[in-house]
Short mmCIF file of C-alpha atoms in Angstrom, two decimals:
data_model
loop_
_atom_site.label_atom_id
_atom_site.label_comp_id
_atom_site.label_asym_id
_atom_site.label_seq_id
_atom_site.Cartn_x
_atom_site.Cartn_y
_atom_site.Cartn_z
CA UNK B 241 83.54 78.40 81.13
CA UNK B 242 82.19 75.07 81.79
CA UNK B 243 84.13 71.93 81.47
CA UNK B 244 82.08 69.21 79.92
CA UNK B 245 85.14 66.74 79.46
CA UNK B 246 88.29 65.16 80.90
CA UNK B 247 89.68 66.12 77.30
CA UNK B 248 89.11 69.49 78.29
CA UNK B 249 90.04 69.47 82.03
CA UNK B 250 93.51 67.70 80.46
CA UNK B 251 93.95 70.72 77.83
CA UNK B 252 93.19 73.30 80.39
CA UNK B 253 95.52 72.26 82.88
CA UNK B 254 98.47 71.77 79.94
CA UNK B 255 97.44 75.51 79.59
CA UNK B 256 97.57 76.42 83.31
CA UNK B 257 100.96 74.40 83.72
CA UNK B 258 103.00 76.65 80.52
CA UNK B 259 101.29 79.95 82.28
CA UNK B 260 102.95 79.33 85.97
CA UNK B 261 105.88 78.19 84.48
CA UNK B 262 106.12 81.47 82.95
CA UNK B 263 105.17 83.07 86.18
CA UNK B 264 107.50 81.07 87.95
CA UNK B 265 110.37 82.71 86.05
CA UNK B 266 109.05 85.92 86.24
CA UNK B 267 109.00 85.72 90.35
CA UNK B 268 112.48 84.50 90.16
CA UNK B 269 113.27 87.67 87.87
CA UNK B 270 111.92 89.92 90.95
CA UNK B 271 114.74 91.54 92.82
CA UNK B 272 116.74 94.53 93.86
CA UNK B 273 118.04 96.80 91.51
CA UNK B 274 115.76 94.92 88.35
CA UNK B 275 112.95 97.65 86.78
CA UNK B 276 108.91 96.08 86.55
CA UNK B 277 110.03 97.12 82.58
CA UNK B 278 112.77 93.98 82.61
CA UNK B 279 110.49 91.51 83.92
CA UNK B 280 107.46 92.01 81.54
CA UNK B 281 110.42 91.72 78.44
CA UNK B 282 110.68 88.74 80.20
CA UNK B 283 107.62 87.94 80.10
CA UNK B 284 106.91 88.96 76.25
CA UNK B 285 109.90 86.85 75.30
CA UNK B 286 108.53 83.78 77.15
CA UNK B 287 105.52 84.11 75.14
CA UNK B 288 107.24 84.36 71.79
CA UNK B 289 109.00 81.56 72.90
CA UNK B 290 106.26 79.18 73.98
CA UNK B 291 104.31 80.63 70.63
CA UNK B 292 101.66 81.71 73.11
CA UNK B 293 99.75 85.61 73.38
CA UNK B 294 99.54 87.45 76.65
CA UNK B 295 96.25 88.31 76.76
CA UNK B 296 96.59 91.56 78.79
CA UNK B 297 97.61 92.89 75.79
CA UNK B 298 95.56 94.93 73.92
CA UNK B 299 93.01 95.15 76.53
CA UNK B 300 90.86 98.10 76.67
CA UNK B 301 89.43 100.68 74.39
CA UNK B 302 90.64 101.56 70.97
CA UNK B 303 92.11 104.78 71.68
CA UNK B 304 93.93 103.31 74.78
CA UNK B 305 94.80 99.89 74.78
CA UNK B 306 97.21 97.94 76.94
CA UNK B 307 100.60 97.44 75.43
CA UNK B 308 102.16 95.30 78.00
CA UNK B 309 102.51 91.50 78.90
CA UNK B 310 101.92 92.02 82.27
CA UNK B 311 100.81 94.09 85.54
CA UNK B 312 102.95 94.52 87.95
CA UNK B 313 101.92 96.67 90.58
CA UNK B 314 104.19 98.30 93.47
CA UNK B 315 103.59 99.36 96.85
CA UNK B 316 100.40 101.09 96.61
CA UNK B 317 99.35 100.83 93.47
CA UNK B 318 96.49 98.14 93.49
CA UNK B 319 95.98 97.00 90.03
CA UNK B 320 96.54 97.14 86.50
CA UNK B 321 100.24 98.46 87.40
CA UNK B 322 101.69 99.83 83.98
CA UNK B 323 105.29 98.40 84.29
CA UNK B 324 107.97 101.25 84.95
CA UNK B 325 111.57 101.97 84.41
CA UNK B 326 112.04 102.39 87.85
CA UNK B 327 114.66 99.83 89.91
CA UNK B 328 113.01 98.03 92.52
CA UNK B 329 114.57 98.15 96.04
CA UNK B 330 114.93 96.68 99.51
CA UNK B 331 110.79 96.53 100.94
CA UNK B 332 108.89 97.12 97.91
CA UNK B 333 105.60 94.61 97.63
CA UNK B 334 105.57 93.69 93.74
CA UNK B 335 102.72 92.53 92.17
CA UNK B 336 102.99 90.41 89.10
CA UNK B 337 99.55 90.33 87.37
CA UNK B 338 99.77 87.56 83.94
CA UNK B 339 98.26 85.62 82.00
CA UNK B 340 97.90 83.92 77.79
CA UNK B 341 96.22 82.49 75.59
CA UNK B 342 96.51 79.52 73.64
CA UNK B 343 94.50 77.19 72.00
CA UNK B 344 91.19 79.45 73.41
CA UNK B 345 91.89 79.08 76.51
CA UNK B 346 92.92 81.84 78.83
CA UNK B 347 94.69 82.07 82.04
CA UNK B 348 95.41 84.73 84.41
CA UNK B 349 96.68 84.72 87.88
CA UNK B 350 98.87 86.67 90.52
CA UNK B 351 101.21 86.74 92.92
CA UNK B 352 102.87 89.38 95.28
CA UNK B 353 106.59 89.41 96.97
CA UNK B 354 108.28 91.68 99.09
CA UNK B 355 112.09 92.60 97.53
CA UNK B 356 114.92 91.42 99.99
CA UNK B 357 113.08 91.16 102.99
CA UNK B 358 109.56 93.06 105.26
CA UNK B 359 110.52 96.90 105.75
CA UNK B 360 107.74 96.59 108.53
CA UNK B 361 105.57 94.41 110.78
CA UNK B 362 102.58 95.56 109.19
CA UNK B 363 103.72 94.83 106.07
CA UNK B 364 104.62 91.07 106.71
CA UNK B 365 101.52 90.95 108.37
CA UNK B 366 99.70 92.35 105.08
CA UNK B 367 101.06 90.02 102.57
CA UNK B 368 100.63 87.08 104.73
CA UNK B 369 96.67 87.56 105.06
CA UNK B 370 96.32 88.28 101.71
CA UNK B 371 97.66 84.99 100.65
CA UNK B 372 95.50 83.47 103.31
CA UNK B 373 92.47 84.94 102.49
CA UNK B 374 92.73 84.04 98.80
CA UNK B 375 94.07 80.37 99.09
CA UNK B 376 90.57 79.69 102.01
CA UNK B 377 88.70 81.20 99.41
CA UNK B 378 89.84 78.94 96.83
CA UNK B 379 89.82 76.01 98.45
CA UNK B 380 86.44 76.08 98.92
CA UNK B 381 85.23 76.27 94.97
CA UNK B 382 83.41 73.07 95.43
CA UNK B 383 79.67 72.17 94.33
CA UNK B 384 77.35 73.62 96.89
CA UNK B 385 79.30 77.48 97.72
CA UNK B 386 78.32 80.20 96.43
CA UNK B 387 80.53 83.59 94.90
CA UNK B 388 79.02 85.07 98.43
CA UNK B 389 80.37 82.04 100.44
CA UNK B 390 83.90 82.74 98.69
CA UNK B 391 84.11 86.98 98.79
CA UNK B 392 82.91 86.21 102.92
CA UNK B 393 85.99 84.20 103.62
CA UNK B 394 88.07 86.68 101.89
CA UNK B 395 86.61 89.70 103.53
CA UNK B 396 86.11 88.23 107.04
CA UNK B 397 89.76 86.80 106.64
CA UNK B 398 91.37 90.51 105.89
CA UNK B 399 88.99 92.11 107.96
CA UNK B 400 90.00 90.28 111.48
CA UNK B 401 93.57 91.77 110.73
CA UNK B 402 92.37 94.98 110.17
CA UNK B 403 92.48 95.75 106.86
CA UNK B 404 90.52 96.15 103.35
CA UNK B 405 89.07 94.34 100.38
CA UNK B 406 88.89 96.57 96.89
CA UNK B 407 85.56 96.84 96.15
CA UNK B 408 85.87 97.82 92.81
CA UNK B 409 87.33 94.33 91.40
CA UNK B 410 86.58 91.19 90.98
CA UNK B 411 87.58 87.97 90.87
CA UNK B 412 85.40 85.95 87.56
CA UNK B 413 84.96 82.79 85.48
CA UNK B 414 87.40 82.26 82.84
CA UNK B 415 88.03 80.43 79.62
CA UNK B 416 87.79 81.26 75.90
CA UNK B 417 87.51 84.71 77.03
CA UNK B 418 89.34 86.61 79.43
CA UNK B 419 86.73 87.65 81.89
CA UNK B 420 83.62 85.33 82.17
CA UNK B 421 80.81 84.66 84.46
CA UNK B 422 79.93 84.54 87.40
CA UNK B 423 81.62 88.08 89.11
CA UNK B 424 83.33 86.85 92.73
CA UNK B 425 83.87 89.49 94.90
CA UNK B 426 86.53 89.80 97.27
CA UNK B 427 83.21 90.30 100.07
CA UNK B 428 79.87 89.00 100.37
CA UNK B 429 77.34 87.24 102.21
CA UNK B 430 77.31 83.43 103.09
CA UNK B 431 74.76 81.39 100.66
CA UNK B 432 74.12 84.65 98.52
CA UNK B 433 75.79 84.74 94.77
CA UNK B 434 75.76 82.54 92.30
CA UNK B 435 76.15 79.36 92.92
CA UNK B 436 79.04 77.47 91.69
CA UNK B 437 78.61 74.57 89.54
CA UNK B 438 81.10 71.02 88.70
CA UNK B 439 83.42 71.71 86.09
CA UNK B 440 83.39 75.64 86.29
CA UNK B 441 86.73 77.62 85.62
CA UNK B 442 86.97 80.94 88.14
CA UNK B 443 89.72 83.35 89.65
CA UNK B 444 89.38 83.49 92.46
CA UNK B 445 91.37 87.07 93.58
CA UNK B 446 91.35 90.24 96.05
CA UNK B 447 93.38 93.33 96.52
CA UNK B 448 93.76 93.69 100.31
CA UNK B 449 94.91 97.14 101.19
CA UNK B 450 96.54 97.66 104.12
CA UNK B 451 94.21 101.58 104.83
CA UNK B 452 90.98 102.37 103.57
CA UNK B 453 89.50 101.68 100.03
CA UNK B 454 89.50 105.27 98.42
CA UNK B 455 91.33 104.64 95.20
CA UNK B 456 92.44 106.66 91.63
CA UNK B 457 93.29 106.13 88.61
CA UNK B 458 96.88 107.16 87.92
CA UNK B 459 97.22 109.93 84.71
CA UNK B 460 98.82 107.21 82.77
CA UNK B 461 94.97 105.86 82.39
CA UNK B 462 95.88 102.57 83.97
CA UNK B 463 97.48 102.29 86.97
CA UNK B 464 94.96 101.94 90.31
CA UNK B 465 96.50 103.45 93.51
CA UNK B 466 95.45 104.41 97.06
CA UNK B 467 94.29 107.81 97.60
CA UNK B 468 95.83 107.44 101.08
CA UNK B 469 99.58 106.23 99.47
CA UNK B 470 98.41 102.63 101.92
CA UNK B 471 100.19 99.24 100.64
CA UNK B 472 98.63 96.86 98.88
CA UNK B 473 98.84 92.71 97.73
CA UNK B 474 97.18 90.65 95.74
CA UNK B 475 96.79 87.20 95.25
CA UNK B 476 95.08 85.08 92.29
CA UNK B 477 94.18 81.53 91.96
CA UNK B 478 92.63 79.57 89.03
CA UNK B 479 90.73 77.52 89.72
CA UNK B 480 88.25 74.38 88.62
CA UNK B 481 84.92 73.49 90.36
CA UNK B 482 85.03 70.42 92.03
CA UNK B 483 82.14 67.91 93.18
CA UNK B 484 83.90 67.60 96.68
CA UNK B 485 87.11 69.54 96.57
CA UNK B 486 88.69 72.90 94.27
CA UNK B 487 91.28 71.71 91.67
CA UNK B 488 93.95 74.51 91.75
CA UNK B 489 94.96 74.56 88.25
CA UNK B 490 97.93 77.57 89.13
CA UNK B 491 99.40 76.30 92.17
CA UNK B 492 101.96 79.20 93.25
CA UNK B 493 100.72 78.80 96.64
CA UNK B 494 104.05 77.06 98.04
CA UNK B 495 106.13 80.00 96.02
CA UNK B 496 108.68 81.68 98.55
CA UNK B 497 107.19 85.17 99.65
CA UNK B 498 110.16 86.82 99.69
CA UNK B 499 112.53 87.67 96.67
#
């Protein structure tokens, strides 16, 4: 989507404001000893509440479609977590994958924590550079980049500290649907892509993994993991195309890292 006016900038970011307050409560729901299951009921109840949908639900094809409010991801599962009845503990990276819809306009963004506190170095190291890589990335959706000039930062960013992009998702434009144009890789080449234009609503996201990107889909039809059982995060930004600088319209990036 394309905004055209400062009416619709204004209604977007009323939008973007009730979604990260919902995800706000939902991080603060994150902790030892609570099951992913508790914190999308959370999440479904906020929505009822607010009189908003979360559009994750119903996603996908007729004979399998998506019956929960949220993803939420654990340790090396990448994506599209199905949310379990299993209690999170002490060192577990959580990914909380959300987003609704009111009015026609979407939203959808991410955020990852580690429970209690970093089981290892690597894994500190891991959630830090995701978040790094993401937040460059979308700081630079200004008039002039390009998708390739955003998926490079990303990619170069991870890849300095050793580890992977998944190549097999996308970041994307947003707005009265779910998943618009243009695609954004989490990789790319400088100046190649699309380029980005004023007023243009994108994701801007990446799973970084901490091995190699060989991944599966779990039997549950959903649920993306590592063939290699590697740890992954993921970070999402919305975000609006600026003239000289991004206008972050989900700003979890000052949201504590550790629950």
């Amino acid at each position: 989507m394309i905004l055209k006016s400062s009416h619709q900038l204004q209604k977007y970011q009323e939008v973007a404001k009730l979604s990260t307050s919902i995800l706000w409560q939902l991080h603060q729901k994150v902790e030892a000893g609570v099951t992913p299951l508790e914190v999308d009921a959370l999440a479904e109840s906020l929505c009822l509440q607010h009189g908003v949908r979360p559009n994750f639900k119903g996603v996908g094809s007729p004979d399998n479609p998506y019956k929960y409010s949220t993803c939420i991801s654990v340790n090396d599962t990448v994506v599209h977590g199905i949310p379990q009845d299993v209690p999170l503990k002490k060192g577990d990276l959580v990914k909380v994958d959300f987003g609704i819809e009111k009015d026609d306009y979407n939203t959808d963004h991410c955020f990852t924590v580690v429970v209690g506190d970093f089981i290892s170095k690597q894994d500190e190291n891991l959630l830090k550079t995701g978040k790094e890589a993401v937040l460059k990335a979308a700081h630079m959706a200004k008039v002039g980049k390009t998708t390739g000039d955003l998926g490079y930062a990303m990619e170069s960013t991870v890849e300095a500290q050793g580890f992977t992009v998944a190549k097999e998702y996308v970041g994307h434009g947003i707005g009265r649907t779910l998943h618009d144009e243009p695609h954004i890789p989490a990789w790319g080449i400088p100046g190649r892509g699309q380029k980005l234009k004023e007023g243009m609503v994108i994701c801007v996201e990446a799973q970084v993994i901490a091995g190699d990107n060989n991944l599966y889909t779990d039997k549950d039809g959903w649920s993306v993991k590592t063939k290699d059982g590697s740890r992954v995060v993921m970070f999402e930004y919305m975000v609006v195309v600026g003239k000289k600088s991004a206008n972050i319209l989900t700003p979890t990036m000052d949201w504590p890292l550790v629950r």
